[in-house]
Short mmCIF file of C-alpha atoms in Angstrom, two decimals:
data_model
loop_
_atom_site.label_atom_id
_atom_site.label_comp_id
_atom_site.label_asym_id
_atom_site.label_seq_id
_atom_site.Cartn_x
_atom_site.Cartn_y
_atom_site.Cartn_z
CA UNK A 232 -100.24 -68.42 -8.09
CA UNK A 233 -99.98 -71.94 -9.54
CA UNK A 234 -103.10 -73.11 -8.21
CA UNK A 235 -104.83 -70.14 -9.65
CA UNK A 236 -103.29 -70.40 -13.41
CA UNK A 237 -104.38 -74.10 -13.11
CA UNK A 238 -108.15 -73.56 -12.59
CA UNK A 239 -108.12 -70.82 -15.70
CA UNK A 240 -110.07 -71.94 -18.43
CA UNK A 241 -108.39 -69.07 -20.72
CA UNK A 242 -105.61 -67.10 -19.61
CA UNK A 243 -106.12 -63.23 -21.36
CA UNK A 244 -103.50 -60.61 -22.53
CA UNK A 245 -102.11 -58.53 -20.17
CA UNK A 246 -102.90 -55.46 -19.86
CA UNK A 247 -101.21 -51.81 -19.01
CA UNK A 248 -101.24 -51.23 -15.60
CA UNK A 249 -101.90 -48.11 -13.19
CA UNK A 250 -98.34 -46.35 -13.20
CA UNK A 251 -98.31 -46.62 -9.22
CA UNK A 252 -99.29 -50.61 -9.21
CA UNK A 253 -96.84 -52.70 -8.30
CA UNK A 254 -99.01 -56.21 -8.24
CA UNK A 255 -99.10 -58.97 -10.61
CA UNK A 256 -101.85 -60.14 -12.44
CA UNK A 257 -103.24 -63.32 -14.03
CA UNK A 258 -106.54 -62.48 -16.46
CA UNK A 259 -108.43 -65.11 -17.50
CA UNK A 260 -112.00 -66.82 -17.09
CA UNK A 261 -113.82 -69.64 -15.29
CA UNK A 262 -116.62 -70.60 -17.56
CA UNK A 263 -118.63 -67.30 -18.21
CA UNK A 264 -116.32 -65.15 -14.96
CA UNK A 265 -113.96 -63.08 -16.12
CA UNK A 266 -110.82 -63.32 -13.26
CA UNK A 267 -108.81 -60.71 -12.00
CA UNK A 268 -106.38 -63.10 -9.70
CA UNK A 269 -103.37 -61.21 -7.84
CA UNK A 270 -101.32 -62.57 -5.23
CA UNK A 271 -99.37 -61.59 -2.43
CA UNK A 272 -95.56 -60.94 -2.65
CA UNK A 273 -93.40 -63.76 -2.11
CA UNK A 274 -92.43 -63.66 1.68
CA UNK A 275 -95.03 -60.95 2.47
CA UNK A 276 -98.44 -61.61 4.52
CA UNK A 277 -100.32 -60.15 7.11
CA UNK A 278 -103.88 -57.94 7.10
CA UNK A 279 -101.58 -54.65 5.80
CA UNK A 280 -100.09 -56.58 2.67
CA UNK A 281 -103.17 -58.11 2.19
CA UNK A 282 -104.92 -54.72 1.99
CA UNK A 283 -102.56 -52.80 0.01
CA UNK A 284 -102.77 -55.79 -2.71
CA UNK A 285 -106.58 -55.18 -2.74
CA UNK A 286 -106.24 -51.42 -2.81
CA UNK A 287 -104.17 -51.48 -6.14
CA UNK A 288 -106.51 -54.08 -7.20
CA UNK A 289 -109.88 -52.28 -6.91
CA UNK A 290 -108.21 -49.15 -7.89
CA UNK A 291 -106.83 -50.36 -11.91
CA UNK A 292 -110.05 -52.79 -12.17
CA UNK A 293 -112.92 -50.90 -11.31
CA UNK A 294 -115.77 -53.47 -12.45
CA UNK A 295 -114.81 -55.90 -9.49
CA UNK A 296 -117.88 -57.80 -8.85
CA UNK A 297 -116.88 -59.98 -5.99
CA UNK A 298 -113.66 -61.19 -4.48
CA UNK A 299 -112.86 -64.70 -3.40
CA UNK A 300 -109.43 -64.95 -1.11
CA UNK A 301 -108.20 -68.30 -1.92
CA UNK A 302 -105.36 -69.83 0.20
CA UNK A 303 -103.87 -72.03 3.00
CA UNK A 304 -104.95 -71.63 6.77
CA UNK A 305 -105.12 -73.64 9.53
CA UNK A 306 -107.39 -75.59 11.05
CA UNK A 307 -108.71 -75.89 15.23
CA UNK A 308 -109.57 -79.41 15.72
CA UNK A 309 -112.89 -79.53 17.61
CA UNK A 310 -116.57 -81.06 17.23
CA UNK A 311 -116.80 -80.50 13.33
CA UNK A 312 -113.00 -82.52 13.16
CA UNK A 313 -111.55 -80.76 10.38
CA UNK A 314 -108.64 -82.75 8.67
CA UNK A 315 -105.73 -81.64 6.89
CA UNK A 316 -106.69 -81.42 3.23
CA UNK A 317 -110.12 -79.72 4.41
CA UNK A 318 -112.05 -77.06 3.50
CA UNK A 319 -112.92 -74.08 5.09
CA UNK A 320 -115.73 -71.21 4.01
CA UNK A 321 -115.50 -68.33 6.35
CA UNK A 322 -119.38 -67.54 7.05
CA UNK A 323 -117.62 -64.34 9.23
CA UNK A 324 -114.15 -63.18 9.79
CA UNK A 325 -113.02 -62.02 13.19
CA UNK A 326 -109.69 -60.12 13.48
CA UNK A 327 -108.52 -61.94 16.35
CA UNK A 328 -105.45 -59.83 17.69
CA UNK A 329 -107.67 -56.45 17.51
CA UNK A 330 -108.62 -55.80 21.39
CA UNK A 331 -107.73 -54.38 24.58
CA UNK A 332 -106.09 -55.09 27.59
CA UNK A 333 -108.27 -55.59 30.36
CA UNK A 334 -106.95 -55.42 34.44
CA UNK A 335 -106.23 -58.29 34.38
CA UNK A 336 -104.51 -58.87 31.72
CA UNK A 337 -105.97 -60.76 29.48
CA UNK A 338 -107.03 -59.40 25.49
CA UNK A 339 -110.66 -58.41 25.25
CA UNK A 340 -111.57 -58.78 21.37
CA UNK A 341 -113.20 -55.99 20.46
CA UNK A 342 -113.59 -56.56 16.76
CA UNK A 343 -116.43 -57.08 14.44
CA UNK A 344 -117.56 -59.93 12.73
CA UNK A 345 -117.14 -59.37 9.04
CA UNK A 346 -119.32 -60.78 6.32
CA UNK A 347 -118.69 -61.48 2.85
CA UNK A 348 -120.86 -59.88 0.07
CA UNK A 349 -124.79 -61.07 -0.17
CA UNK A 350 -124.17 -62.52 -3.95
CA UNK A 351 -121.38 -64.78 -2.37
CA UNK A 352 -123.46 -65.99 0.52
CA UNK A 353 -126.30 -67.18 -2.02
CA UNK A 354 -123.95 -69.13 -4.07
CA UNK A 355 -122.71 -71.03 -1.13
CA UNK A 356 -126.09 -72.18 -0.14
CA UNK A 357 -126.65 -72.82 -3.38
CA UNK A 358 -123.56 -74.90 -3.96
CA UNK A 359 -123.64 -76.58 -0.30
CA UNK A 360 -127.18 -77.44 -1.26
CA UNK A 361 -126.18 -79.27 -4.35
CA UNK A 362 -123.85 -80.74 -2.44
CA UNK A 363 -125.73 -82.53 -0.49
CA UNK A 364 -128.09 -83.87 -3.67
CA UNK A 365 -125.17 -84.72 -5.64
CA UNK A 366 -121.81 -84.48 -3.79
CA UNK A 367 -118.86 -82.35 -4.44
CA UNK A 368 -116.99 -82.04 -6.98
CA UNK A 369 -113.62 -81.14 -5.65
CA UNK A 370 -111.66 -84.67 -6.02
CA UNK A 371 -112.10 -84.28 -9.54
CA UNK A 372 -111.26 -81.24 -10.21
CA UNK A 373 -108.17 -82.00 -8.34
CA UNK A 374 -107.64 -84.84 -10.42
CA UNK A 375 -108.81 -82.92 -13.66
CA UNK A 376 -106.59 -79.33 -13.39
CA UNK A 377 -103.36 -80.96 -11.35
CA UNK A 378 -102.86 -84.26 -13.03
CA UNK A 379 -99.17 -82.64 -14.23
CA UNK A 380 -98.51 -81.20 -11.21
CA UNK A 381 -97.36 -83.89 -9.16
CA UNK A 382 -96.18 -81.34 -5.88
CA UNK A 383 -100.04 -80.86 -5.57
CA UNK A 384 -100.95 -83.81 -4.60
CA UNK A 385 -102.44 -85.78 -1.00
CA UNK A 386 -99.15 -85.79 0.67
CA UNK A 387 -98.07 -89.41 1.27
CA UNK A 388 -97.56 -88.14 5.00
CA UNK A 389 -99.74 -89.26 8.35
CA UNK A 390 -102.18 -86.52 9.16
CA UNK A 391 -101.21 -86.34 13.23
CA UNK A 392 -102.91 -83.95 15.67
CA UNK A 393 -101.37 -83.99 19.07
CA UNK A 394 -102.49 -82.95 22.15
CA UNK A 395 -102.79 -79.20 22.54
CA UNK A 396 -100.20 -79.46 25.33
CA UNK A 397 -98.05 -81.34 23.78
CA UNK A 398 -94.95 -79.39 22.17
CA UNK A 399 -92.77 -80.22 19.30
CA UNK A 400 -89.62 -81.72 20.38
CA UNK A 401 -87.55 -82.26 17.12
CA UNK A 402 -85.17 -79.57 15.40
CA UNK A 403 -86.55 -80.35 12.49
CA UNK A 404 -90.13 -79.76 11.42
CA UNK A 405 -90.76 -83.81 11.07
CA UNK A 406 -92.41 -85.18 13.91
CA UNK A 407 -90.57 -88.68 13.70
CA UNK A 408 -89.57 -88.16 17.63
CA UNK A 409 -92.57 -86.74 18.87
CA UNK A 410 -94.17 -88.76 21.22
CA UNK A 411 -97.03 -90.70 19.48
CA UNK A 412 -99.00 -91.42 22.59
CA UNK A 413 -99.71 -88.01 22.59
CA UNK A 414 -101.39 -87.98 19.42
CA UNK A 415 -105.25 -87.58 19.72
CA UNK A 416 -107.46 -90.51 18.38
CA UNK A 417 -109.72 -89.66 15.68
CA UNK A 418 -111.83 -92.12 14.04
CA UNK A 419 -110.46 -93.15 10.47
CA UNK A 420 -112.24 -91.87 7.62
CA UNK A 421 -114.02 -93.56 4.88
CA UNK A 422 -112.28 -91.50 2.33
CA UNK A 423 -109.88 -89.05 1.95
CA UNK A 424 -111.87 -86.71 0.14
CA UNK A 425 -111.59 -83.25 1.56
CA UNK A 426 -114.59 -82.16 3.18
CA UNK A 427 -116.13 -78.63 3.28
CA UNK A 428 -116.75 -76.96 6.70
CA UNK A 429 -118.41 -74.28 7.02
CA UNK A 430 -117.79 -71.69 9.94
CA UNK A 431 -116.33 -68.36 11.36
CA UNK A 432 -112.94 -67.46 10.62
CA UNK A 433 -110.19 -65.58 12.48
CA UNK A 434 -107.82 -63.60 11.23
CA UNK A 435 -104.76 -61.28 12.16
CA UNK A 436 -100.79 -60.78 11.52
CA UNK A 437 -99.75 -63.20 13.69
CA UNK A 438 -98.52 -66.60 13.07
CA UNK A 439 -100.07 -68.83 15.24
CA UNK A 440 -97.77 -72.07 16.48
CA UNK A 441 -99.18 -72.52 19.61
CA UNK A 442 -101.89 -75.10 20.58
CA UNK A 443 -103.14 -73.70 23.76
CA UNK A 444 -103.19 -70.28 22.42
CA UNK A 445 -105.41 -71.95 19.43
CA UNK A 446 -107.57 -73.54 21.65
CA UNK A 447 -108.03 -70.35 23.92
CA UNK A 448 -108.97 -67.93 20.85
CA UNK A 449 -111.28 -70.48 19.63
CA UNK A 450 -113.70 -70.94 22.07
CA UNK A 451 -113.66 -66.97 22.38
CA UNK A 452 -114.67 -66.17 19.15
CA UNK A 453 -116.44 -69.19 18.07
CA UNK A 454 -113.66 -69.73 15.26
CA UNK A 455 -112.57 -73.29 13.23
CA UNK A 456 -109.56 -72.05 11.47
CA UNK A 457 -107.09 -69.28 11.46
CA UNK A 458 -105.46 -67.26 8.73
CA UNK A 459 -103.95 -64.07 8.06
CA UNK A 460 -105.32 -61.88 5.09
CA UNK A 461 -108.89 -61.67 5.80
CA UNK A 462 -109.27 -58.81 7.83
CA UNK A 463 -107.53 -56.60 5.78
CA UNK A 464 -110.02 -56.95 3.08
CA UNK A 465 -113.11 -56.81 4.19
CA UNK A 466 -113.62 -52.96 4.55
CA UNK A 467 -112.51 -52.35 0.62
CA UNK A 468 -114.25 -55.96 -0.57
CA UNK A 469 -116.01 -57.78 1.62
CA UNK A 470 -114.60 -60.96 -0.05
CA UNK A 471 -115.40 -64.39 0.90
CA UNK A 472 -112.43 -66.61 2.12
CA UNK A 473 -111.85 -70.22 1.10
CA UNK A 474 -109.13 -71.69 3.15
CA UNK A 475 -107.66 -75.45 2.82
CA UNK A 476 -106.42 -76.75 6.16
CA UNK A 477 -102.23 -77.10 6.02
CA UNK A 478 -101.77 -77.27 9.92
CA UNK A 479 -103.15 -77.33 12.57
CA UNK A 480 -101.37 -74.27 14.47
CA UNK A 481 -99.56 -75.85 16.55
CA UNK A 482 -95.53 -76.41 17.35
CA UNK A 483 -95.73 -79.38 14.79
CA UNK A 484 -96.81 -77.64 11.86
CA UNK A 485 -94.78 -77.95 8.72
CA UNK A 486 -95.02 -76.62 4.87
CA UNK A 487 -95.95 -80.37 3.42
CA UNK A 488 -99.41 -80.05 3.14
CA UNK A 489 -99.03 -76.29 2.14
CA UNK A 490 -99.58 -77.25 -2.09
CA UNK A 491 -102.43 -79.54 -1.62
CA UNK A 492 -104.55 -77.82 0.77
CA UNK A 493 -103.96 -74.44 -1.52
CA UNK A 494 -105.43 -76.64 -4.69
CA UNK A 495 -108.24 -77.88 -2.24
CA UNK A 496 -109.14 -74.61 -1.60
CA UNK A 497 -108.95 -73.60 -5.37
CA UNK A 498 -111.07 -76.05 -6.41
CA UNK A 499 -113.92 -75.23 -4.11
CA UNK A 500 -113.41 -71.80 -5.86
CA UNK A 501 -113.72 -73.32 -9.33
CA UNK A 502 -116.60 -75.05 -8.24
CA UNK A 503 -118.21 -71.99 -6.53
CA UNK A 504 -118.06 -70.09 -9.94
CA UNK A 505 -120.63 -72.70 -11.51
CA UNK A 506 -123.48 -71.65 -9.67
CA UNK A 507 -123.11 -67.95 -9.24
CA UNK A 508 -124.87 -65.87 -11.93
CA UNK A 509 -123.54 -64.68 -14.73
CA UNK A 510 -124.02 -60.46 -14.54
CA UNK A 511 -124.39 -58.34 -18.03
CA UNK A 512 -123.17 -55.10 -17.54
CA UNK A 513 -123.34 -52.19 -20.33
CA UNK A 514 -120.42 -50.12 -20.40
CA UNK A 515 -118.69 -47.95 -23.37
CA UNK A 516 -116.03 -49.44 -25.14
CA UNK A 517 -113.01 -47.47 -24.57
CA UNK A 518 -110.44 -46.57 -27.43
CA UNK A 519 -106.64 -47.86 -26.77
CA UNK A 520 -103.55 -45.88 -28.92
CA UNK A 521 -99.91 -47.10 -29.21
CA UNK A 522 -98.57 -48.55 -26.68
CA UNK A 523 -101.09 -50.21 -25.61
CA UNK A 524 -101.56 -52.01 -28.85
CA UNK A 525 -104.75 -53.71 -28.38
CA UNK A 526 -106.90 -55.08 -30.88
CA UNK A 527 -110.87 -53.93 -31.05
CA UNK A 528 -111.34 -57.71 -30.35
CA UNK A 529 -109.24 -58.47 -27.53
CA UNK A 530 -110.65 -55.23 -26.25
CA UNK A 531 -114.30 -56.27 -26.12
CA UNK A 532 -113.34 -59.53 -24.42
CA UNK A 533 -111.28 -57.51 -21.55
CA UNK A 534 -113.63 -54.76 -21.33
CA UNK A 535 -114.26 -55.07 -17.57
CA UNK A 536 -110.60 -55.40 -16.79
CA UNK A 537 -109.59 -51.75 -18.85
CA UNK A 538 -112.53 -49.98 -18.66
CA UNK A 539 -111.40 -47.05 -16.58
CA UNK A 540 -107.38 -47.55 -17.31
CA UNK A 541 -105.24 -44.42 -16.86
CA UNK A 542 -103.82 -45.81 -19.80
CA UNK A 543 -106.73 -45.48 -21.70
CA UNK A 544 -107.45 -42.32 -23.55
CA UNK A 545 -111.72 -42.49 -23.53
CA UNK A 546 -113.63 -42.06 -27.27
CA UNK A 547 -116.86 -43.22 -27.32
CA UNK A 548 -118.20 -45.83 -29.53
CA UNK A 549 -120.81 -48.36 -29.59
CA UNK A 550 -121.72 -49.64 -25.89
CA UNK A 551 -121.05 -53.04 -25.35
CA UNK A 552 -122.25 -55.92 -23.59
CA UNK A 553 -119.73 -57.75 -21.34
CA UNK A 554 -119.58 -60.23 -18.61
CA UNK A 555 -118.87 -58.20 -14.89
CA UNK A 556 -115.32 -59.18 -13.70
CA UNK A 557 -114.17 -61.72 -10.41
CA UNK A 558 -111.49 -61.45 -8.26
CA UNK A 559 -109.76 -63.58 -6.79
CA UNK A 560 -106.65 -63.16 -4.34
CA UNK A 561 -104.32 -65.97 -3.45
CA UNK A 562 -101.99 -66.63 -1.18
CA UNK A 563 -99.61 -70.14 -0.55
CA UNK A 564 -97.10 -69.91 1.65
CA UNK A 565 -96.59 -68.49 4.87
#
């Protein structure tokens, strides 16, 4: 969740909680957004964990606007040559491992492509269009919200991509006795900027570690990087995901690029917020006794997160005019 607490502007109170939720929650607000951002347990991922986050979610916040899933995934090295560090905005997710088994053998996908919400796909052509007027903003961002946070850095580390068929020989997760005339030759970049690709991603409960496999799935489904949350949220949010590239799903990935592709991927978020528009929505205030021990004030300014709180015993009083609330879900590790 460090990523996420770093691109707050404001962090809010917290507030009571349905009796049956057992997620955490950061409140706060990018610019005008107010953000709901929960985040998966520690050790737990996978379409069903990712889905019973959201379910508590959209249950104890019911003025969810949109939902942005934030996080690490990995990349497939092809045409568009995505580098670690990269972006990638899923135009359409694909569950991947959701299929049958055909005579002869092989997995016949049988899943449909999911799509995030219409709002979100305007505010990525908007942004992407801006983009190329202007140019990103993402380095400083980086720069701005993680100049404390040394872990979150560019790794110091060679970016290596090896041959598909080429497995990982080492016990350890460093590649120093791989064979580096296996490594495929990219050209060298002018910067090292991440970039922002744009394409259909897969997603499903399994980690992937093998190149071939990768390589296989890809051309199926049409797919530049794999992940494994996605799915599971589409059907209760159809949320948009923003994944920066830690590996490239193969035997030789590793966890070092894990922090800085997670604040990559945050900061396209951050940036994302700037152009989508701001919603009003009118809703009655609600009334808050002991124990929840909230101030009128603080109350108007978390409106959208409380609203409809089992907490919250309901007395009418003046309507008021709040900002509609974000989500955002975030994962790190995996």
């Amino acid at each position: 969740m460090a990523a996420a607490h770093a691109m707050l502007d404001e962090i809010h109170e917290t507030l009571p909680m349905h009796v049956d939720d057992s997620n955490a929650y950061i409140l706060g607000n990018i610019k005008q957004h107010n953000i709901v951002v929960a985040c998966l347990p520690e050790g737990r991922y996978g379409l069903n964990n990712a889905a019973n986050v959201l379910t508590h979610l959209v249950r104890t916040f019911s003025s969810i606007r949109a939902g942005l899933m934030v996080g690490i995934g990995g990349g497939v090295p092809s045409k568009t040559d995505i580098r670690l560090g990269d972006i990638v905005v899923g135009t359409r997710v694909m569950q991947y491992d959701l299929g049958k088994i055909v005579g002869d053998g092989q997995m016949q996908h049988t899943a449909i492509p999911k799509i995030s919400q219409q709002l979100l796909g305007t505010a990525v052509s908007s942004l992407r269009a801006r983009h190329e007027r202007e140019g990103s903003r993402i380095l400083s961002i980086l720069r701005e919200k993680f100049k404390e946070h040394s872990e979150y850095r560019r790794p110091a580390s060679a970016d290596c991509l090896f041959l598909s068929t080429y497995d990982h020989v080492s016990q350890t997760s460093a590649c120093d006795e791989c064979d580096h005339s296996k490594l495929v030759r990219r050209r060298i970049r002018e910067t090292d900027d991440p970039l922002i690709h744009y394409g259909a991603i897969a997603s499903g409960n399994q980690v992937m570690r093998s190149g071939t496999q990768r390589d296989s799935i890809a051309r199926q489904l049409d797919v530049i990087c794999f992940e494994m949350e996605a799915a599971g949220l589409m059907d209760i949010l159809p949320c948009l995901p923003i994944r920066g590239i830690c590996d490239y799903l193969d035997s030789h990935k590793n966890k070092e690029w894990q922090r800085y592709a997670a604040a990559a991927a945050a900061s396209y978020a951050r940036e994302l917020l700037t152009v989508l528009p701001v919603a009003e929505a009118r809703v009655k205030a609600t009334y808050m006794p002991n124990p929840c021990k909230l101030s009128l004030v603080v109350l108007r300014s978390c409106l959208d997160y409380c609203g409809s709180h089992p907490a919250c015993r309901s007395r009418s009083i003046e309507p008021a005019t709040v900002k509609s609330c974000l989500l955002g879900i975030w994962n790190c590790t995996r």
